[in-house]
PDB file of C-alpha atoms in Angstrom:
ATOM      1  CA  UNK A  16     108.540 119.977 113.704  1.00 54.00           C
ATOM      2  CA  UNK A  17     105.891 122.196 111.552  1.00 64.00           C
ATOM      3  CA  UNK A  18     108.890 122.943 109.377  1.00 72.00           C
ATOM      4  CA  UNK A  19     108.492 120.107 107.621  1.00 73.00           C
ATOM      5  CA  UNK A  20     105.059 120.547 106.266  1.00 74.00           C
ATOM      6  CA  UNK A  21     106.366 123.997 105.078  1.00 81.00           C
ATOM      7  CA  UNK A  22     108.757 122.677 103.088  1.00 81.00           C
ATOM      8  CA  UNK A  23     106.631 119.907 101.637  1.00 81.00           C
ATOM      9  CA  UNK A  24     104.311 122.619 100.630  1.00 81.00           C
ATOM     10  CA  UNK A  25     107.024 124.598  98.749  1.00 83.00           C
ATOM     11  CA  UNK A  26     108.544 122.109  96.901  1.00 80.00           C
ATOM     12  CA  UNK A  27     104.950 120.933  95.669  1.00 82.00           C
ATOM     13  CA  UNK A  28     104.391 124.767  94.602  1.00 83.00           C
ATOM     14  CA  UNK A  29     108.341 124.598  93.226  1.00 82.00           C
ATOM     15  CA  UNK A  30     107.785 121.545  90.818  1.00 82.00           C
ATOM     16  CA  UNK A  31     104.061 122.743  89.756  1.00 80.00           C
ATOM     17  CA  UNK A  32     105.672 126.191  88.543  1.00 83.00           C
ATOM     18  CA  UNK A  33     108.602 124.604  87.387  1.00 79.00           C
ATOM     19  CA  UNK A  34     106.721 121.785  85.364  1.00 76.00           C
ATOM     20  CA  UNK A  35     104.507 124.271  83.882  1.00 76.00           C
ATOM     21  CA  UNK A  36     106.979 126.866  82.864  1.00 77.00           C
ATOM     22  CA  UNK A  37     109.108 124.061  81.064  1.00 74.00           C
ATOM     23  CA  UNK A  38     106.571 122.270  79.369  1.00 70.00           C
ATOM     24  CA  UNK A  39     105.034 125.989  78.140  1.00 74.00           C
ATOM     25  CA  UNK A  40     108.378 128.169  77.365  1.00 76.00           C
ATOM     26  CA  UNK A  41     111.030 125.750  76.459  1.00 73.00           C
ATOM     27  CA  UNK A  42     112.403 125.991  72.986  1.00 74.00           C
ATOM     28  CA  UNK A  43     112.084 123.738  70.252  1.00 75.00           C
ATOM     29  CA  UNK A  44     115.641 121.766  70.678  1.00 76.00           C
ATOM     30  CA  UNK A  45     115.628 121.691  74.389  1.00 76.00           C
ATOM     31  CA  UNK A  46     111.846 120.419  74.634  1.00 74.00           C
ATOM     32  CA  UNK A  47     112.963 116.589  73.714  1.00 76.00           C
ATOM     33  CA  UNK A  48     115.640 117.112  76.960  1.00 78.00           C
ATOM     34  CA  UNK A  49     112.825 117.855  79.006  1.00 78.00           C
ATOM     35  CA  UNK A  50     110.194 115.199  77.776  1.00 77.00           C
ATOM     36  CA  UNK A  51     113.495 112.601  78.881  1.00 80.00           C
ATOM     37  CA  UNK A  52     113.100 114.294  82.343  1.00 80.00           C
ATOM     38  CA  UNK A  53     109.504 113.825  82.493  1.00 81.00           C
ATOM     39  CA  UNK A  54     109.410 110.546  81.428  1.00 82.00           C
ATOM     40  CA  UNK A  55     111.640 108.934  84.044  1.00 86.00           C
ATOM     41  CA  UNK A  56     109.929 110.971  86.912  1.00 86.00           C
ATOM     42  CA  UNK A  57     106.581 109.331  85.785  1.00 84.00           C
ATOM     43  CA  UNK A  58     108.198 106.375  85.864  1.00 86.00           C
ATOM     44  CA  UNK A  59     109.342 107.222  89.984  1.00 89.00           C
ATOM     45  CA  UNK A  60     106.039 109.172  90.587  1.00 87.00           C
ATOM     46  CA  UNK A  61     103.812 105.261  89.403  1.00 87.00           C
ATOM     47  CA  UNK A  62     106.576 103.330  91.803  1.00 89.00           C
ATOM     48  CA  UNK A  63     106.410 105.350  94.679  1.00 91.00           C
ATOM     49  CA  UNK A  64     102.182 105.157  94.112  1.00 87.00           C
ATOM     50  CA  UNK A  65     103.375 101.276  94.078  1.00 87.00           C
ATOM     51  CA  UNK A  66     105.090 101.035  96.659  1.00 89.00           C
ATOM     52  CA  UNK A  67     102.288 103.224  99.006  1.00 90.00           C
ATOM     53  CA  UNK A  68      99.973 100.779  97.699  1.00 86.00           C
ATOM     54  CA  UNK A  69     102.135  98.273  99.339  1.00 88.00           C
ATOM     55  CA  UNK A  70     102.846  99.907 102.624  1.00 90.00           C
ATOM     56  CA  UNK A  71      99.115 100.791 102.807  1.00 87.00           C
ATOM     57  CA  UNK A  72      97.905  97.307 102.195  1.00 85.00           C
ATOM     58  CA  UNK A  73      95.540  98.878  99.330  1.00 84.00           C
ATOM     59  CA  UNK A  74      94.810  96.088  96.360  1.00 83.00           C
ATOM     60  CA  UNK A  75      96.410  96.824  92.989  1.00 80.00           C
ATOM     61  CA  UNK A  76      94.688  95.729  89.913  1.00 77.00           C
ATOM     62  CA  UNK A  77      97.118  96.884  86.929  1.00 74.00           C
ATOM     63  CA  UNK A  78     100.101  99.116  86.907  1.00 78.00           C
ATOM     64  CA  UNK A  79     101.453 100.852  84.002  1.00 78.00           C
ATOM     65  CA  UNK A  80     104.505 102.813  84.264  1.00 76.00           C
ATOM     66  CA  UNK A  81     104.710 104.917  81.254  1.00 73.00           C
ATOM     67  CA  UNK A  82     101.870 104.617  78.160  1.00 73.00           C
ATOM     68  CA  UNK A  83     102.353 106.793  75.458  1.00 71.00           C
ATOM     69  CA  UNK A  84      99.699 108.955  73.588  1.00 64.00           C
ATOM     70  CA  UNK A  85     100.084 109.933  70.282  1.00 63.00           C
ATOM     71  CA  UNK A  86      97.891 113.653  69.113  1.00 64.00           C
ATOM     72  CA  UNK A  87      97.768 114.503  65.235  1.00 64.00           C
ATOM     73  CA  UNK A  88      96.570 117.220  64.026  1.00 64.00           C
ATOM     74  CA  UNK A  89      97.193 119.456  60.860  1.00 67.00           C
ATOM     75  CA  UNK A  90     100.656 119.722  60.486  1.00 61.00           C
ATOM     76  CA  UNK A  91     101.596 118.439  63.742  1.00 56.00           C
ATOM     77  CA  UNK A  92     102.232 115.453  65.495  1.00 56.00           C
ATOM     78  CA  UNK A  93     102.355 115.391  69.201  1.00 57.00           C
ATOM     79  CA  UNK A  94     103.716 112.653  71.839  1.00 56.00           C
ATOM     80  CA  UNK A  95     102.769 112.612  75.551  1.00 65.00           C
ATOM     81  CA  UNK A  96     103.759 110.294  78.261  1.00 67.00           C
ATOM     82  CA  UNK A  97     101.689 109.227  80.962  1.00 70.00           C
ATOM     83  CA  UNK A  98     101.460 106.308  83.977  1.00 74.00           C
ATOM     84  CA  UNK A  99      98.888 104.973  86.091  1.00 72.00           C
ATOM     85  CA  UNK A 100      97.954 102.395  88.579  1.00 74.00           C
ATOM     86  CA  UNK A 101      94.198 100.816  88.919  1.00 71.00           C
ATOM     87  CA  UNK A 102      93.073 100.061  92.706  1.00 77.00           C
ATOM     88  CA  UNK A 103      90.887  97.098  92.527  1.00 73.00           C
ATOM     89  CA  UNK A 104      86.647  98.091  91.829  1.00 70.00           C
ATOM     90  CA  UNK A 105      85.727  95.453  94.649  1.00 52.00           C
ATOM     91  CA  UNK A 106      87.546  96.835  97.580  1.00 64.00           C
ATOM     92  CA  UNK A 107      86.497  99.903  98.529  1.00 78.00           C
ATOM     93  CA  UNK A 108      89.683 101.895 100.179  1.00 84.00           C
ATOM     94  CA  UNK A 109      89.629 104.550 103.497  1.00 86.00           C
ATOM     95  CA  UNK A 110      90.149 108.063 103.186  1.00 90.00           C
ATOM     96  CA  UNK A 111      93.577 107.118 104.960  1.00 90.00           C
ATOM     97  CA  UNK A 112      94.733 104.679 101.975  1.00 88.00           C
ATOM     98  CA  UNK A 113      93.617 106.992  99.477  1.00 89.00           C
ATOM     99  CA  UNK A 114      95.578 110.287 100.974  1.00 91.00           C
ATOM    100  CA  UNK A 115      98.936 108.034 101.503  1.00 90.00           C
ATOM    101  CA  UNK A 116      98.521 106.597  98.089  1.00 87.00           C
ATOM    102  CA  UNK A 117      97.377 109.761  96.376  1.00 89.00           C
ATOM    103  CA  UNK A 118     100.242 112.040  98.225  1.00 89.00           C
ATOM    104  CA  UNK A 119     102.602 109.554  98.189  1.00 90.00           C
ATOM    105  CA  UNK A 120     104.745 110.621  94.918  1.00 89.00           C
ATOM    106  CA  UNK A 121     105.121 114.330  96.267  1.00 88.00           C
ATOM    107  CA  UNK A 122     106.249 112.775 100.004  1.00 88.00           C
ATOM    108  CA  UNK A 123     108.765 110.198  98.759  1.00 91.00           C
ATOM    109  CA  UNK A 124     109.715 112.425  96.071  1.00 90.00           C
ATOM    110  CA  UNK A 125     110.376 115.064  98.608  1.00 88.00           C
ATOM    111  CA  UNK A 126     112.367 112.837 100.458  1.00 90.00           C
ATOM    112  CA  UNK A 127     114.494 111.363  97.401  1.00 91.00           C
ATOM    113  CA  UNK A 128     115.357 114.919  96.170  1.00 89.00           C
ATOM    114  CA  UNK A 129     116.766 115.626  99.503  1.00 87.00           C
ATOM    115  CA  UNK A 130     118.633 112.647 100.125  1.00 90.00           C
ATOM    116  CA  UNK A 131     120.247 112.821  96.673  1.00 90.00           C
ATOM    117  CA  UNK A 132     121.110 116.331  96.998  1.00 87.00           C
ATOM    118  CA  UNK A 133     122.860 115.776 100.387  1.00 88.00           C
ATOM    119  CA  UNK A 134     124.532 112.891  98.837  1.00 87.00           C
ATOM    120  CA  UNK A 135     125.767 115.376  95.552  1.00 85.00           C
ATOM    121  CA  UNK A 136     128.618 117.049  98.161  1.00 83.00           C
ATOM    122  CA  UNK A 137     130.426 113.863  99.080  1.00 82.00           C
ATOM    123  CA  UNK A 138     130.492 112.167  95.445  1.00 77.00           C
ATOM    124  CA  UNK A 139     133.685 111.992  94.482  1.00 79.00           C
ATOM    125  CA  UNK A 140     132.331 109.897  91.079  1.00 85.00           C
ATOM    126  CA  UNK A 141     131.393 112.841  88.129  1.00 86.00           C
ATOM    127  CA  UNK A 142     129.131 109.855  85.972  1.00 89.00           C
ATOM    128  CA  UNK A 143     127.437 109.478  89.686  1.00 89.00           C
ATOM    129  CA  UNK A 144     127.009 112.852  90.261  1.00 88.00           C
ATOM    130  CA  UNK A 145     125.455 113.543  86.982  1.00 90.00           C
ATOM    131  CA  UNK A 146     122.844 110.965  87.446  1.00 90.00           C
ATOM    132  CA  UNK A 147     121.798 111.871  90.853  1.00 90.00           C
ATOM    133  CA  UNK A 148     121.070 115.181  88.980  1.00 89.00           C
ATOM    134  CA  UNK A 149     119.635 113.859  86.489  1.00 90.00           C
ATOM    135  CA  UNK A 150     117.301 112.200  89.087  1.00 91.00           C
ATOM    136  CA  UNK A 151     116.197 115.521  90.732  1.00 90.00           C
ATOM    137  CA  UNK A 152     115.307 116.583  87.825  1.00 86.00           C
ATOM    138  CA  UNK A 153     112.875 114.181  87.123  1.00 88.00           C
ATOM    139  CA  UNK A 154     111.556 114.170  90.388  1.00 89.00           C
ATOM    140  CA  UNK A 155     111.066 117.804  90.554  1.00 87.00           C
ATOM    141  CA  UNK A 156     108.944 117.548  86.978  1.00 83.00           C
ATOM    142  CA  UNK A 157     106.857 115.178  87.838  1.00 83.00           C
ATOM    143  CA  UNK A 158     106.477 115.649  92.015  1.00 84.00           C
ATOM    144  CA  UNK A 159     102.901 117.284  92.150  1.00 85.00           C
ATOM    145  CA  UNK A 160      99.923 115.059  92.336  1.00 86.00           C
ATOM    146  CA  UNK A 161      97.352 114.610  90.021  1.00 85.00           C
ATOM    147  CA  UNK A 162      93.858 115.704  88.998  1.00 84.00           C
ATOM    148  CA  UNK A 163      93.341 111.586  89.050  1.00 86.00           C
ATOM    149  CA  UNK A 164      95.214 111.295  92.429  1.00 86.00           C
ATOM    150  CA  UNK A 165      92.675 114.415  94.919  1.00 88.00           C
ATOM    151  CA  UNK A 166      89.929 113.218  92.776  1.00 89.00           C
ATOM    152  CA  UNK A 167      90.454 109.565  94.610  1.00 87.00           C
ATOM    153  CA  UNK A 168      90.937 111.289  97.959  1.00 88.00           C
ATOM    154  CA  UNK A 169      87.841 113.512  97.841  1.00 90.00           C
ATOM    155  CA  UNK A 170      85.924 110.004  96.550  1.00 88.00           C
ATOM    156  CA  UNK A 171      87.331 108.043  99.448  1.00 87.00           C
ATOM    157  CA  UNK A 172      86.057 110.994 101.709  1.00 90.00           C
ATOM    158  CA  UNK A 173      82.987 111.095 100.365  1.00 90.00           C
ATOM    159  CA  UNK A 174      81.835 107.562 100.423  1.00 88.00           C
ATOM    160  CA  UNK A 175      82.205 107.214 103.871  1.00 88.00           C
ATOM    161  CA  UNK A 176      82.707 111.102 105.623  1.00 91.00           C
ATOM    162  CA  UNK A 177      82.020 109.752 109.446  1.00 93.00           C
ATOM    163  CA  UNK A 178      84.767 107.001 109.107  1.00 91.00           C
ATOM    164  CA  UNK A 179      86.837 109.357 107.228  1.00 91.00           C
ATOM    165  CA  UNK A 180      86.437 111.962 109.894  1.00 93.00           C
ATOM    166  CA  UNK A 181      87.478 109.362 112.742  1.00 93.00           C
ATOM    167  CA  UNK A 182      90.467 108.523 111.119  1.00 92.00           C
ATOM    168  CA  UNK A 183      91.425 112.308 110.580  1.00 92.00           C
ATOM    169  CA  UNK A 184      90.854 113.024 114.473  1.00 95.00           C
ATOM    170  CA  UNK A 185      92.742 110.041 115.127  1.00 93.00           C
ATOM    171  CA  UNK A 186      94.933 111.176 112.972  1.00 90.00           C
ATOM    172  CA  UNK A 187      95.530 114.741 114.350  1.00 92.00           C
ATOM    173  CA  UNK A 188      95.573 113.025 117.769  1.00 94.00           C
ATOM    174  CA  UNK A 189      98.389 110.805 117.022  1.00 91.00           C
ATOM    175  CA  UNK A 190     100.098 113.505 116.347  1.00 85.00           C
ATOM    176  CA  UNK A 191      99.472 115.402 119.075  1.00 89.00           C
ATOM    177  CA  UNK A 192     100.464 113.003 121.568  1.00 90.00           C
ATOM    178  CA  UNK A 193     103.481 112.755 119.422  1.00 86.00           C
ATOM    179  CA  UNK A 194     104.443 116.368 119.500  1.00 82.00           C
ATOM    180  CA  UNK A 195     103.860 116.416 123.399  1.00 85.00           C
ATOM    181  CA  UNK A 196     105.399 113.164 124.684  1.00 84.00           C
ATOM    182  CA  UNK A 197     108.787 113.567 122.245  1.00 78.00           C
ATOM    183  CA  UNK A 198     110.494 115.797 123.889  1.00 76.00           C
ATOM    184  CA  UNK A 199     109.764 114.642 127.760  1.00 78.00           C
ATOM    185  CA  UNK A 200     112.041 111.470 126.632  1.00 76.00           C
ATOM    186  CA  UNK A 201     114.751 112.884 126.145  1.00 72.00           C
ATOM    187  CA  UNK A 202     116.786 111.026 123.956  1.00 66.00           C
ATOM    188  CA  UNK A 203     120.843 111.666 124.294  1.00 67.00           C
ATOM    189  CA  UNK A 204     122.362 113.552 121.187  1.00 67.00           C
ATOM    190  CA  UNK A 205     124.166 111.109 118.809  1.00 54.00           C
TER     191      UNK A 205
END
């Protein structure tokens, strides 16, 4: 059951070190190849913050799936892509929202990457194939979550730690009685 979490962890610790060492040590040619990559898994990282929003029932002010950002210098020019998505000012979110919402990229990412690469052994379809790649690509760029995204969770924590700390023992609980009621159902194999 704990697997899971072990997995989650690597694959965050997988596309941090894999992000890093492309954006850093990639050639000159291949670097527009990889900005292509990054910029559609911003583009999934903002919708899956969407759609956590949604889930969550946490208030969305603006959304903006890729802006770009333009640094000159002297004898450079240099383009970076970025997204974001602005929780209303007036409602103030739990600690709860603001760890589904903040973590939500790197668990539905997780997810997607798996599914897809389950799915790449039964495609007959080479164009298919090639774009399911192309999609775990992106998703492994752009999986980790950012500065922006803790620095909301340790906010949310901090403006109200009692609530916050109910919801994590009700949280741990939940799971508990999970873990130990499961397996006395036993459910028949499929």
């Amino acid at each position: 059951m704990f697997e899971g979490l072990l997995l989650i962890v690597g694959f965050l610790v997988f596309s941090i070190i894999i992000s890093q060492l492309m954006l850093k040590y990639v050639p000159s040619p291949f670097d527009k190849l990889i900005t292509v990559f990054m910029v559609v898994g911003i583009i999934i990282y903002e919708f899956f913050h969407l759609v956590m929003c949604f889930i969550a029932n946490t208030p969305v002010s603006s959304v903006k799936f890729l802006e770009k950002f333009k640094t000159e210098g002297p004898g450079y020019k240099k383009y970076e892509f970025n997204g974001s998505l602005t929780i209303k000012k007036e409602e103030e979110i739990s600690f709860l929202q603001a760890i589904l919402v903040g973590l939500a990229p790197l668990l539905l990412s997780f997810w997607l990457f798996f599914f897809l690469l389950e799915q790449l052994t039964h495609l007959p379809n080479p164009i298919l194939f090639l774009i399911y790649l192309f999609i775990m690509f992106s998703i492994v760029f752009s999986a980790a979550p950012s500065s922006q995204d803790l620095k909301c969770i340790h906010l949310a924590f901090s403006a109200n730690p009692e609530y916050s700390a109910y919801q994590i023992f009700l949280l741990i609980l939940s799971i508990f009685l999970v873990w130990l009621i499961f397996p006395l159902l036993r459910l028949p194999n499929f």
